[in-house]
Short mmCIF file of C-alpha atoms in Angstrom, two decimals:
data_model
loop_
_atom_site.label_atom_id
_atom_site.label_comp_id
_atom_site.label_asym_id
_atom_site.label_seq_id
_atom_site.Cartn_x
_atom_site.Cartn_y
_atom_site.Cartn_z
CA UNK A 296 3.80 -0.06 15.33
CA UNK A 297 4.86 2.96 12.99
CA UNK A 298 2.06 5.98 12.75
CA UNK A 299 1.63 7.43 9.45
CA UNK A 300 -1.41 10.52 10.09
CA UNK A 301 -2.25 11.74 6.66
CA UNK A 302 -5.07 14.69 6.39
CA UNK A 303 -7.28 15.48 4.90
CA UNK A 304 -9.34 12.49 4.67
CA UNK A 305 -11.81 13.78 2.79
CA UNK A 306 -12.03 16.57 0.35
CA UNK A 307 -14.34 17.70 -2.42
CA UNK A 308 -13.02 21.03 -4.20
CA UNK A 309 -14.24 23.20 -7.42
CA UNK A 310 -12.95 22.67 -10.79
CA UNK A 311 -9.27 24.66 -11.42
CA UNK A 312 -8.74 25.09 -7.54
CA UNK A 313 -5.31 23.35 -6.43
CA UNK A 314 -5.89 20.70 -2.92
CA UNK A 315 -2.94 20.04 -0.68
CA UNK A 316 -2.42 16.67 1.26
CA UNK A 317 0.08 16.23 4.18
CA UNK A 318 1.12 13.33 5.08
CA UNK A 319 3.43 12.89 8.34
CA UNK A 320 5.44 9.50 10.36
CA UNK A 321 4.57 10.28 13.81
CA UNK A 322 6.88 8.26 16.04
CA UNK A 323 9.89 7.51 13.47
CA UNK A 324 12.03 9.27 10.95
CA UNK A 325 10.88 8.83 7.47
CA UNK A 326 13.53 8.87 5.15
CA UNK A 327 11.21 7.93 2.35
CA UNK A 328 7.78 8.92 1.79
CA UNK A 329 5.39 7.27 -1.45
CA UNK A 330 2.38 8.84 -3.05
CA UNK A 331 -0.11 6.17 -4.58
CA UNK A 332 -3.03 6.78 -6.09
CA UNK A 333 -6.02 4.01 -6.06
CA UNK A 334 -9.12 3.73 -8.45
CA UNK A 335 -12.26 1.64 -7.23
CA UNK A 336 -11.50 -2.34 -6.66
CA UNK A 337 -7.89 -1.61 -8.31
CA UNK A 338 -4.31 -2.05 -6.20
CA UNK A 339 -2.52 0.92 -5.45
CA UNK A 340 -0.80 2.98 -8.19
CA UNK A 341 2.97 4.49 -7.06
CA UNK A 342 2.63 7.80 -8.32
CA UNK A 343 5.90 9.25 -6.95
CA UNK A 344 8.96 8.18 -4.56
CA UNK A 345 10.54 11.38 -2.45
CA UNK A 346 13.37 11.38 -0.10
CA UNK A 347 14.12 13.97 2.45
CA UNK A 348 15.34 17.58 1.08
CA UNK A 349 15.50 15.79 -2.67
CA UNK A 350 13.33 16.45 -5.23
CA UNK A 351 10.62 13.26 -6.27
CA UNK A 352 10.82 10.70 -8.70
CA UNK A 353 7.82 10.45 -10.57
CA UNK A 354 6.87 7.51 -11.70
CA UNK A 355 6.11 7.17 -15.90
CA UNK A 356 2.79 9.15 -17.14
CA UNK A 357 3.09 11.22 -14.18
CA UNK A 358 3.06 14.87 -14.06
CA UNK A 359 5.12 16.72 -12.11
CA UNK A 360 3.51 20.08 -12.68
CA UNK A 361 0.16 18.95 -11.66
CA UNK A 362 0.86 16.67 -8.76
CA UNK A 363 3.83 18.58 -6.76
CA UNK A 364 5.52 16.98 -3.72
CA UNK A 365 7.24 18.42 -1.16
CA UNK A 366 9.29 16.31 1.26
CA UNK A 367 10.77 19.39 3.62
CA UNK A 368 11.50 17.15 6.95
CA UNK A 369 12.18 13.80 8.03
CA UNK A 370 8.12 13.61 9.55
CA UNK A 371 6.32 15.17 6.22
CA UNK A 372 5.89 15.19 2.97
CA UNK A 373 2.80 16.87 0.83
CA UNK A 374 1.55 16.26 -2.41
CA UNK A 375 -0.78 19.47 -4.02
CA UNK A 376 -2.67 18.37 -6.97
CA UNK A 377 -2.57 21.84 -9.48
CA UNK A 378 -5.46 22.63 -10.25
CA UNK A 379 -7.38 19.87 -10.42
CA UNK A 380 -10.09 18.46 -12.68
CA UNK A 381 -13.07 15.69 -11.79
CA UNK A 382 -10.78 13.31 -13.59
CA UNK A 383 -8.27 13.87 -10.41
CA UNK A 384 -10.96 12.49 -7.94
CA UNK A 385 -9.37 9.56 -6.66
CA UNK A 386 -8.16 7.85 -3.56
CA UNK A 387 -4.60 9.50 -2.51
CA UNK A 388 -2.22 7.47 0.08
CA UNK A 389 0.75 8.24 1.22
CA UNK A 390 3.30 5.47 2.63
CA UNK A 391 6.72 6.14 4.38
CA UNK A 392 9.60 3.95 5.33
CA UNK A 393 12.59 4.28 7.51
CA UNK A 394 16.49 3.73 6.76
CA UNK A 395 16.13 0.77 9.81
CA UNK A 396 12.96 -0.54 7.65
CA UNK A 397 13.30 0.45 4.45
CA UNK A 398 11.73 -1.89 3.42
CA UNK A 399 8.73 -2.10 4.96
CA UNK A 400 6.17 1.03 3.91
CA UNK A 401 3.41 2.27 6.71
CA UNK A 402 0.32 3.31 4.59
CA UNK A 403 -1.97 6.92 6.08
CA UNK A 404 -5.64 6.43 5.97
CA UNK A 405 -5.85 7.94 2.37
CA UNK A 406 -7.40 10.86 1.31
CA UNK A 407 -10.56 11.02 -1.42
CA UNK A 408 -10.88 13.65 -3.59
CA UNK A 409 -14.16 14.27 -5.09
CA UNK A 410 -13.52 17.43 -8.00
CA UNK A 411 -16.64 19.03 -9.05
CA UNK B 120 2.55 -11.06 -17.37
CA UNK B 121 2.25 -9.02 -14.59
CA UNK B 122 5.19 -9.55 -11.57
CA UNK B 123 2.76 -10.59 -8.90
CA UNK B 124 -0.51 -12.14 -10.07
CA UNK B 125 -2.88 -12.31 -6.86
CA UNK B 126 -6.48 -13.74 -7.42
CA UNK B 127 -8.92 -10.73 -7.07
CA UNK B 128 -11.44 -13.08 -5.67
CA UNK B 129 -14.53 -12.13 -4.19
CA UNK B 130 -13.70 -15.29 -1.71
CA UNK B 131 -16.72 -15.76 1.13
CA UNK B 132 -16.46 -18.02 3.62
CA UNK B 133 -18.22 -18.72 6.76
CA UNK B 134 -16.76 -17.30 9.99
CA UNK B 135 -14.76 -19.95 11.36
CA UNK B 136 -13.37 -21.16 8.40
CA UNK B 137 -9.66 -21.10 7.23
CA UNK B 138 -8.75 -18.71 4.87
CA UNK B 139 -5.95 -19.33 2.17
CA UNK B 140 -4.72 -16.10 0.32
CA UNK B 141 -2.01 -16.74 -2.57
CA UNK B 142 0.39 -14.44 -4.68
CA UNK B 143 2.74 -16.09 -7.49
CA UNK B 144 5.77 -13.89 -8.88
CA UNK B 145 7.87 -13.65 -11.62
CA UNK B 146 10.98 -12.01 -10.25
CA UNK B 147 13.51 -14.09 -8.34
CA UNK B 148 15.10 -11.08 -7.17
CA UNK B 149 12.33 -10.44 -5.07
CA UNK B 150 13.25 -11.39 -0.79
CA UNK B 151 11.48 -9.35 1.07
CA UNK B 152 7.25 -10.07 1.20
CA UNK B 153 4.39 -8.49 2.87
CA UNK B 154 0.70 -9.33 3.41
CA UNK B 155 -1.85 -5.75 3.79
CA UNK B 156 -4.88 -5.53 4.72
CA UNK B 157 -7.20 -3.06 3.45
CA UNK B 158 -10.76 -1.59 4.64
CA UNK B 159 -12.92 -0.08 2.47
CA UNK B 160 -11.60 3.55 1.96
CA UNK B 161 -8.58 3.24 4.28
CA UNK B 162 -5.46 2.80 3.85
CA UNK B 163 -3.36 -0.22 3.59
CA UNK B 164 -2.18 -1.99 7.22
CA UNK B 165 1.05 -4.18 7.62
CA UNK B 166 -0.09 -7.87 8.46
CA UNK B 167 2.87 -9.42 8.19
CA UNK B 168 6.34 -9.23 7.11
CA UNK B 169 8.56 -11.80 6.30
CA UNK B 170 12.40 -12.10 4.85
CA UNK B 171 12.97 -14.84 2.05
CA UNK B 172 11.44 -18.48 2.57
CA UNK B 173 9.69 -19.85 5.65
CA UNK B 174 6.93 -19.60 7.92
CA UNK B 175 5.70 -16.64 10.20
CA UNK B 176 3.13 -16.98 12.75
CA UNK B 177 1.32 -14.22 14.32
CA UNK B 178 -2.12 -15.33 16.38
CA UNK B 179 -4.26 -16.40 13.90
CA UNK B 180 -2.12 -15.42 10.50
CA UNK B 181 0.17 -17.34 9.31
CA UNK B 182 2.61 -16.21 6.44
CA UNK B 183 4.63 -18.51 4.01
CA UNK B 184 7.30 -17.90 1.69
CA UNK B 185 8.63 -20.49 -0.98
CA UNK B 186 11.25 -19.15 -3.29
CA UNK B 187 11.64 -21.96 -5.34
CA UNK B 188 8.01 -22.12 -6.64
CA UNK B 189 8.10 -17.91 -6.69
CA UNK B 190 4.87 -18.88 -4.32
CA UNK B 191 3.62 -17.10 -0.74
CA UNK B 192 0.40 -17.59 1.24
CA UNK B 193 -1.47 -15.91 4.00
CA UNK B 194 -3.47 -18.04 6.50
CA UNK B 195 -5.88 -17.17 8.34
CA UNK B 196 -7.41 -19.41 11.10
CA UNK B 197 -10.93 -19.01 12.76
CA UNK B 198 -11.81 -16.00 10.68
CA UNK B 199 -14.16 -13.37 11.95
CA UNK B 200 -16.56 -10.90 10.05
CA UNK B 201 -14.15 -8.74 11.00
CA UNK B 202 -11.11 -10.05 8.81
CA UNK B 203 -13.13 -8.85 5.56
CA UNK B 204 -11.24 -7.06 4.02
CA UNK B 205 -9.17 -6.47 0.48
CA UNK B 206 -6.05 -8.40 1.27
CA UNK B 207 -2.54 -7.15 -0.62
CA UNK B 208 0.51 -9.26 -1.30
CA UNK B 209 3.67 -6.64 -1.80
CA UNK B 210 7.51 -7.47 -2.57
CA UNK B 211 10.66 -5.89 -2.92
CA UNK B 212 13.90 -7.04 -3.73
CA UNK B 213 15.39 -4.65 -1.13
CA UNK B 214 16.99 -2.77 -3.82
CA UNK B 215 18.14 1.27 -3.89
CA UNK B 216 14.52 2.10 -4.69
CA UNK B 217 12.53 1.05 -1.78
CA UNK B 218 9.49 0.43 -3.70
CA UNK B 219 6.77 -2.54 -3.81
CA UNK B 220 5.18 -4.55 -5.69
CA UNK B 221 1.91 -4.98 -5.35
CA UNK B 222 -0.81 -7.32 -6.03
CA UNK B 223 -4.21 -6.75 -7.34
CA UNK B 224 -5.53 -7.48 -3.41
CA UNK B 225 -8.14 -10.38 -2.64
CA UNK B 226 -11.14 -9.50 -1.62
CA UNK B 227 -12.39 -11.69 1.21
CA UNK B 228 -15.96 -12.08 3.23
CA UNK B 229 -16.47 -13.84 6.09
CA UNK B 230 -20.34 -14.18 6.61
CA UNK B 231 -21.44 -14.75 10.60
#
């Protein structure tokens, strides 16, 4: 099956300090790559849709200038939260899809951020 | 109303038992349907995958699709402790955008 690695897993930063999360496909070319973010007990939320060497679509109440995403290569996109706050503590996944499957998404392990 | 309506449970059963997991939708558009699975603090996995109405199979899950009652299941026979989980129903309508819809997940706990 498709490999989606997506690091850190775990990160707990100070107030005002900026965190970056990489998520790469490891054995297939991911033409699209999908930021969610998930509270406790809830479904995911999309935050953001990017396709390779375009810029993301953010997805309504979204900020672009605090959650930037980067989608430089066919195997990874980031996502850098700016500056964060302890109201940006959250569960962070990425997802990414092929042009053969688009429409199937492969979900990373997630990443929680804990801001103090 | 929300586009997929899954029941957030908590649903136990005892191991052994079959498991029925259900998602209804609103949009007809939708033809492409997905059952995750999700441990606690990981990431979504891809179950199963199936393209408008019918039956997949896959060892013990079984996933079913019927369009005309906007209706799709997930089976699971002989469940283990190790099937608990939060289980997500997603759809697209394999449109430009790619993207999913998800349900609010089922949580599920099969006691030994």
């Amino acid at each position: 099956g498709a490999v989606v690695s997506q690091h850190p897993s775990r990160v707990i930063c100070k107030s005002g300090t900026s965190v970056k999360i990489e998520c790469r496909s490891l054995d297939f070319q991911a033409t699209t790559m999908f930021w969610y973010r998930q509270f406790p007990k809830q479904s995911l939320m999309l935050m953001a849709t990017s396709n390779e060497g375009s810029k993301a679509t953010y997805e309504q109440g979204v900020e672009k200038d605090k959650f930037l995403i980067n989608h430089a290569s066919l195997t990874l996109s980031t996502l850098t939260v700016t500056s964060a706050h302890p109201e940006d503590s959250s569960f962070y996944i990425c997802s990414a899809s092929s042009d053969r499957g688009r429409d199937i998404q492969y979900f990373g392990a997630g990443t929680r951020l804990s801001v103090l | 109303q929300k586009e997929v309506e899954q029941d957030p449970g908590p649903l136990s059963v005892p191991e052994g038992a079959i498991v029925s997991l259900n998602c209804t939708y609103s949009n007809s558009a939708f033809q492409y349907f997905m059952w995750y699975r999700q441990y606690s603090r990981k990431g979504p996995e891809l179950l199963m995958y199936t393209y408008s109405s019918g039956n997949k199979e896959d060892g013990r899950f079984t996933a079913q699709v019927d369009k005309s009652s906007k209706y799709i299941s997930l089976f699971i026979r002989d469940s283990q402790p190790s099937d608990s989980a939060t289980y997500l129903c997603a759809m697209n309508d394999g449109g430009a955008t790619n993207k999913l819809i998800f349900g609010t997940g089922t949580l599920l706990a099969v006691q030994p």
